[in-house]
Each structure stands twice: as C-alpha cells, then as structure tokens.
Amino acid sequence: MHGNAGVGAHSAYSTPSIKRRLVCMVYESLLLFGIAFFAGLLFLGAIGTSTYGSLRHIFQVYLFLVIGIYFVGCWRLRGHTPAMNTWKLRLVGADGARITLRQATLRYVCAWPSLLLGGIGILCALFDPQRRFLHDRLAGTKLVLSDAAKEKIQGP
C-alpha cells in the first residue's frame, strides 16, 4: 500500500510506537530551530531593528505562520516532514487517505496547546485505542509507519 491509498487502506498501516514519535519530535525540534533562526534573520533584516514592543508580537505571529507553512505544507504535499521521513512516519487521515488542507491546518493549530499545556495531548495517546495524540484525534488524522518501515519490520 502507498501513503496516498484511499479508503479502506488504513487496515494495512501499522501504528508507530509512542517512543518513536517522541524521538521524531526531538529531531523535528532541531530542524525547527534552523527554520526559526533563518526566518528570524529575514525578519530582522527586513525591519532593520530589534523586536521590542509591538514588533515582538508581530514577530511571534510571523514565526507561528512560518512554522505553520512548513508543517502544513509538508504534511499536505508529502504526508511527512523531513524528520518524519527519517523516522519512517507518515501522516494520513483517519481513513488512511491523504490529509486535506483543513486537517493539516487544524492539526497544526491544535498541536500547540496540546504540547504546551504540559504535553497533555501526548499523554492522551496512552489512553487512546489507536494511540493517537489529542491533536490527531481533533484533526481526524493519525501517524502510521511508512511502507519502508513496515518492510523493514516485517521483512520483504
């Protein structure tokens, strides 16, 4: 099965361990540091000053949007970010199909409070039958092992 398979394909997907997803998140944070750093350089180069006062809030919104474009774009176009690809994870809809722009955007927006409120959204995976994070449940998405990871685990 391929990541863009349609309805009914979800039974062929394997759910990755929570540990694998958390390690991927750590790697993702390293990539995000680079993205935020260069986006910040562009912002500061464009305004020619530091981010004091109201510029601080504009800068925060700018970074939120830049990071959002990165995640939503990667999830929607390829089904994974570079970090997810490294860890052989793919994001699909609850039915196993490619996610919509709405689902990708909702997942991104819901992930922030899910992570920032003490990781409550991650803890929800311990009680979810499909081990989905809270933001995945809210967006109607799930993380699965990509085809390459399944072949490695199950053999050719």
PDB file of C-alpha atoms in Angstrom:
ATOM      1  CA  MET A   1       0.000   0.000   0.000  1.00  0.00           C
ATOM      2  CA  HIS A   2       1.159   3.536  -0.670  1.00  0.00           C
ATOM      3  CA  GLY A   3       0.679   6.597   1.553  1.00  0.00           C
ATOM      4  CA  ASN A   4      -1.853   8.050  -0.878  1.00  0.00           C
ATOM      5  CA  ALA A   5      -4.046   4.976  -0.813  1.00  0.00           C
ATOM      6  CA  GLY A   6      -7.730   5.549  -0.455  1.00  0.00           C
ATOM      7  CA  VAL A   7     -10.419   4.491   1.917  1.00  0.00           C
ATOM      8  CA  GLY A   8     -10.000   1.020   3.289  1.00  0.00           C
ATOM      9  CA  ALA A   9      -6.228   1.195   3.218  1.00  0.00           C
ATOM     10  CA  HIS A  10      -5.992   2.004   6.908  1.00  0.00           C
ATOM     11  CA  SER A  11      -6.046  -1.648   7.924  1.00  0.00           C
ATOM     12  CA  ALA A  12      -2.670  -2.149   6.185  1.00  0.00           C
ATOM     13  CA  TYR A  13      -0.950   0.582   8.222  1.00  0.00           C
ATOM     14  CA  SER A  14       0.975  -0.089  11.417  1.00  0.00           C
ATOM     15  CA  THR A  15       0.821   2.342  14.296  1.00  0.00           C
ATOM     16  CA  PRO A  16       4.284   3.556  15.362  1.00  0.00           C
ATOM     17  CA  SER A  17       5.276   3.379  18.996  1.00  0.00           C
ATOM     18  CA  ILE A  18       4.902   6.449  21.165  1.00  0.00           C
ATOM     19  CA  LYS A  19       8.663   6.323  21.782  1.00  0.00           C
ATOM     20  CA  ARG A  20       9.365   6.506  18.019  1.00  0.00           C
ATOM     21  CA  ARG A  21       7.033   9.508  17.675  1.00  0.00           C
ATOM     22  CA  LEU A  22       8.649  11.302  20.624  1.00  0.00           C
ATOM     23  CA  VAL A  23      12.170  10.749  19.262  1.00  0.00           C
ATOM     24  CA  CYS A  24      10.951  12.103  15.925  1.00  0.00           C
ATOM     25  CA  MET A  25       9.613  15.181  17.744  1.00  0.00           C
ATOM     26  CA  VAL A  26      13.052  15.795  19.274  1.00  0.00           C
ATOM     27  CA  TYR A  27      14.657  15.598  15.833  1.00  0.00           C
ATOM     28  CA  GLU A  28      11.906  17.845  14.445  1.00  0.00           C
ATOM     29  CA  SER A  29      12.709  20.452  17.102  1.00  0.00           C
ATOM     30  CA  LEU A  30      16.310  20.595  15.853  1.00  0.00           C
ATOM     31  CA  LEU A  31      15.103  21.242  12.312  1.00  0.00           C
ATOM     32  CA  LEU A  32      12.643  23.853  13.586  1.00  0.00           C
ATOM     33  CA  PHE A  33      15.444  25.673  15.350  1.00  0.00           C
ATOM     34  CA  GLY A  34      17.157  26.163  11.991  1.00  0.00           C
ATOM     35  CA  ILE A  35      13.936  27.235  10.285  1.00  0.00           C
ATOM     36  CA  ALA A  36      13.105  29.722  13.063  1.00  0.00           C
ATOM     37  CA  PHE A  37      16.678  31.040  13.103  1.00  0.00           C
ATOM     38  CA  PHE A  38      16.752  31.832   9.389  1.00  0.00           C
ATOM     39  CA  ALA A  39      13.180  33.143   9.400  1.00  0.00           C
ATOM     40  CA  GLY A  40      14.195  35.417  12.284  1.00  0.00           C
ATOM     41  CA  LEU A  41      17.216  36.670  10.347  1.00  0.00           C
ATOM     42  CA  LEU A  42      14.958  37.514   7.399  1.00  0.00           C
ATOM     43  CA  PHE A  43      12.513  39.328   9.659  1.00  0.00           C
ATOM     44  CA  LEU A  44      15.193  41.331  11.448  1.00  0.00           C
ATOM     45  CA  GLY A  45      16.897  42.116   8.141  1.00  0.00           C
ATOM     46  CA  ALA A  46      13.617  43.393   6.715  1.00  0.00           C
ATOM     47  CA  ILE A  47      12.704  45.646   9.642  1.00  0.00           C
ATOM     48  CA  GLY A  48      16.274  46.711  10.426  1.00  0.00           C
ATOM     49  CA  THR A  49      15.794  46.796  14.196  1.00  0.00           C
ATOM     50  CA  SER A  50      15.147  44.555  17.170  1.00  0.00           C
ATOM     51  CA  THR A  51      11.781  43.132  18.199  1.00  0.00           C
ATOM     52  CA  TYR A  52      10.745  45.351  21.112  1.00  0.00           C
ATOM     53  CA  GLY A  53       7.215  46.429  21.946  1.00  0.00           C
ATOM     54  CA  SER A  54       4.537  45.673  19.376  1.00  0.00           C
ATOM     55  CA  LEU A  55       7.128  44.280  16.954  1.00  0.00           C
ATOM     56  CA  ARG A  56       7.627  41.395  19.378  1.00  0.00           C
ATOM     57  CA  HIS A  57       4.033  40.235  18.886  1.00  0.00           C
ATOM     58  CA  ILE A  58       4.275  40.669  15.128  1.00  0.00           C
ATOM     59  CA  PHE A  59       7.481  38.620  15.182  1.00  0.00           C
ATOM     60  CA  GLN A  60       5.760  35.851  17.191  1.00  0.00           C
ATOM     61  CA  VAL A  61       2.852  35.723  14.747  1.00  0.00           C
ATOM     62  CA  TYR A  62       5.337  35.684  11.872  1.00  0.00           C
ATOM     63  CA  LEU A  63       7.202  32.698  13.349  1.00  0.00           C
ATOM     64  CA  PHE A  64       3.903  30.897  14.056  1.00  0.00           C
ATOM     65  CA  LEU A  65       2.967  31.342  10.391  1.00  0.00           C
ATOM     66  CA  VAL A  66       6.401  30.327   9.060  1.00  0.00           C
ATOM     67  CA  ILE A  67       6.428  27.164  11.168  1.00  0.00           C
ATOM     68  CA  GLY A  68       2.810  26.529  10.180  1.00  0.00           C
ATOM     69  CA  ILE A  69       3.640  26.808   6.480  1.00  0.00           C
ATOM     70  CA  TYR A  70       6.468  24.321   6.995  1.00  0.00           C
ATOM     71  CA  PHE A  71       4.294  21.744   8.784  1.00  0.00           C
ATOM     72  CA  VAL A  72       1.072  22.176   6.820  1.00  0.00           C
ATOM     73  CA  GLY A  73       2.947  22.237   3.532  1.00  0.00           C
ATOM     74  CA  CYS A  74       4.967  19.114   4.284  1.00  0.00           C
ATOM     75  CA  TRP A  75       2.011  17.171   5.695  1.00  0.00           C
ATOM     76  CA  ARG A  76      -0.287  18.114   2.846  1.00  0.00           C
ATOM     77  CA  LEU A  77       2.138  17.705  -0.055  1.00  0.00           C
ATOM     78  CA  ARG A  78       4.192  14.702   1.041  1.00  0.00           C
ATOM     79  CA  GLY A  79       2.453  13.291   4.095  1.00  0.00           C
ATOM     80  CA  HIS A  80       5.561  13.835   6.221  1.00  0.00           C
ATOM     81  CA  THR A  81       8.180  16.332   7.276  1.00  0.00           C
ATOM     82  CA  PRO A  82      11.884  15.566   6.743  1.00  0.00           C
ATOM     83  CA  ALA A  83      12.140  14.378  10.364  1.00  0.00           C
ATOM     84  CA  MET A  84       9.084  12.154   9.974  1.00  0.00           C
ATOM     85  CA  ASN A  85      10.580  10.732   6.787  1.00  0.00           C
ATOM     86  CA  THR A  86      13.814   9.921   8.629  1.00  0.00           C
ATOM     87  CA  TRP A  87      11.857   8.010  11.278  1.00  0.00           C
ATOM     88  CA  LYS A  88       9.627   6.393   8.625  1.00  0.00           C
ATOM     89  CA  LEU A  89       6.420   8.079   9.802  1.00  0.00           C
ATOM     90  CA  ARG A  90       3.591   9.235   7.576  1.00  0.00           C
ATOM     91  CA  LEU A  91       0.555  11.349   8.414  1.00  0.00           C
ATOM     92  CA  VAL A  92      -2.738  10.125   6.973  1.00  0.00           C
ATOM     93  CA  GLY A  93      -6.407  10.778   7.525  1.00  0.00           C
ATOM     94  CA  ALA A  94      -8.375   8.528   9.866  1.00  0.00           C
ATOM     95  CA  ASP A  95      -9.456   6.562   6.777  1.00  0.00           C
ATOM     96  CA  GLY A  96      -5.859   6.107   5.588  1.00  0.00           C
ATOM     97  CA  ALA A  97      -6.159   8.652   2.771  1.00  0.00           C
ATOM     98  CA  ARG A  98      -4.026  11.721   2.152  1.00  0.00           C
ATOM     99  CA  ILE A  99      -4.966  14.519   4.546  1.00  0.00           C
ATOM    100  CA  THR A 100      -6.778  17.639   3.461  1.00  0.00           C
ATOM    101  CA  LEU A 101      -5.554  21.202   3.870  1.00  0.00           C
ATOM    102  CA  ARG A 102      -8.188  21.689   6.571  1.00  0.00           C
ATOM    103  CA  GLN A 103      -6.955  18.632   8.501  1.00  0.00           C
ATOM    104  CA  ALA A 104      -3.312  19.732   8.241  1.00  0.00           C
ATOM    105  CA  THR A 105      -4.144  23.249   9.428  1.00  0.00           C
ATOM    106  CA  LEU A 106      -6.348  22.005  12.275  1.00  0.00           C
ATOM    107  CA  ARG A 107      -3.660  19.553  13.388  1.00  0.00           C
ATOM    108  CA  TYR A 108      -1.052  22.327  13.440  1.00  0.00           C
ATOM    109  CA  VAL A 109      -3.237  24.747  15.395  1.00  0.00           C
ATOM    110  CA  CYS A 110      -4.357  22.061  17.877  1.00  0.00           C
ATOM    111  CA  ALA A 111      -0.806  20.768  18.386  1.00  0.00           C
ATOM    112  CA  TRP A 112       0.321  23.987  20.075  1.00  0.00           C
ATOM    113  CA  PRO A 113      -1.923  23.799  23.157  1.00  0.00           C
ATOM    114  CA  SER A 114      -1.651  20.011  23.079  1.00  0.00           C
ATOM    115  CA  LEU A 115       2.117  20.289  23.564  1.00  0.00           C
ATOM    116  CA  LEU A 116       2.396  23.499  25.565  1.00  0.00           C
ATOM    117  CA  LEU A 117      -0.064  22.515  28.287  1.00  0.00           C
ATOM    118  CA  GLY A 118       2.352  20.079  29.857  1.00  0.00           C
ATOM    119  CA  GLY A 119       2.169  17.670  26.955  1.00  0.00           C
ATOM    120  CA  ILE A 120      -1.417  16.734  27.794  1.00  0.00           C
ATOM    121  CA  GLY A 121      -2.114  15.957  24.141  1.00  0.00           C
ATOM    122  CA  ILE A 122       0.714  13.452  24.071  1.00  0.00           C
ATOM    123  CA  LEU A 123      -0.433  11.789  27.282  1.00  0.00           C
ATOM    124  CA  CYS A 124      -3.819  11.199  25.658  1.00  0.00           C
ATOM    125  CA  ALA A 125      -2.108   8.654  23.385  1.00  0.00           C
ATOM    126  CA  LEU A 126      -1.653   6.386  26.405  1.00  0.00           C
ATOM    127  CA  PHE A 127      -5.441   6.081  26.721  1.00  0.00           C
ATOM    128  CA  ASP A 128      -6.462   6.207  23.061  1.00  0.00           C
ATOM    129  CA  PRO A 129      -7.207   2.783  21.493  1.00  0.00           C
ATOM    130  CA  GLN A 130      -5.341   3.832  18.329  1.00  0.00           C
ATOM    131  CA  ARG A 131      -2.570   5.595  20.332  1.00  0.00           C
ATOM    132  CA  ARG A 132      -3.333   8.919  18.640  1.00  0.00           C
ATOM    133  CA  PHE A 133      -2.246  12.222  20.135  1.00  0.00           C
ATOM    134  CA  LEU A 134      -5.044  14.636  21.061  1.00  0.00           C
ATOM    135  CA  HIS A 135      -4.331  16.912  18.092  1.00  0.00           C
ATOM    136  CA  ASP A 136      -4.589  13.901  15.760  1.00  0.00           C
ATOM    137  CA  ARG A 137      -7.960  12.957  17.222  1.00  0.00           C
ATOM    138  CA  LEU A 138      -9.233  16.512  16.840  1.00  0.00           C
ATOM    139  CA  ALA A 139      -7.982  16.802  13.228  1.00  0.00           C
ATOM    140  CA  GLY A 140      -9.082  13.319  12.160  1.00  0.00           C
ATOM    141  CA  THR A 141      -5.524  12.248  11.379  1.00  0.00           C
ATOM    142  CA  LYS A 142      -3.102   9.579  12.523  1.00  0.00           C
ATOM    143  CA  LEU A 143       0.581   8.773  12.280  1.00  0.00           C
ATOM    144  CA  VAL A 144       1.475   5.463  10.686  1.00  0.00           C
ATOM    145  CA  LEU A 145       4.655   3.661   9.734  1.00  0.00           C
ATOM    146  CA  SER A 146       5.572   4.304   6.131  1.00  0.00           C
ATOM    147  CA  ASP A 147       5.862   1.426   3.675  1.00  0.00           C
ATOM    148  CA  ALA A 148       9.662   1.296   4.024  1.00  0.00           C
ATOM    149  CA  ALA A 149       9.415   0.913   7.802  1.00  0.00           C
ATOM    150  CA  LYS A 150       6.806  -1.830   7.508  1.00  0.00           C
ATOM    151  CA  GLU A 151       9.028  -3.775   5.099  1.00  0.00           C
ATOM    152  CA  LYS A 152      11.980  -3.491   7.493  1.00  0.00           C
ATOM    153  CA  ILE A 153       9.893  -4.673  10.445  1.00  0.00           C
ATOM    154  CA  GLN A 154       8.002  -7.423   8.603  1.00  0.00           C
ATOM    155  CA  GLY A 155      10.740  -8.392   6.117  1.00  0.00           C
ATOM    156  CA  PRO A 156      10.477  -8.440   2.300  1.00  0.00           C
TER     157      PRO A 156
END
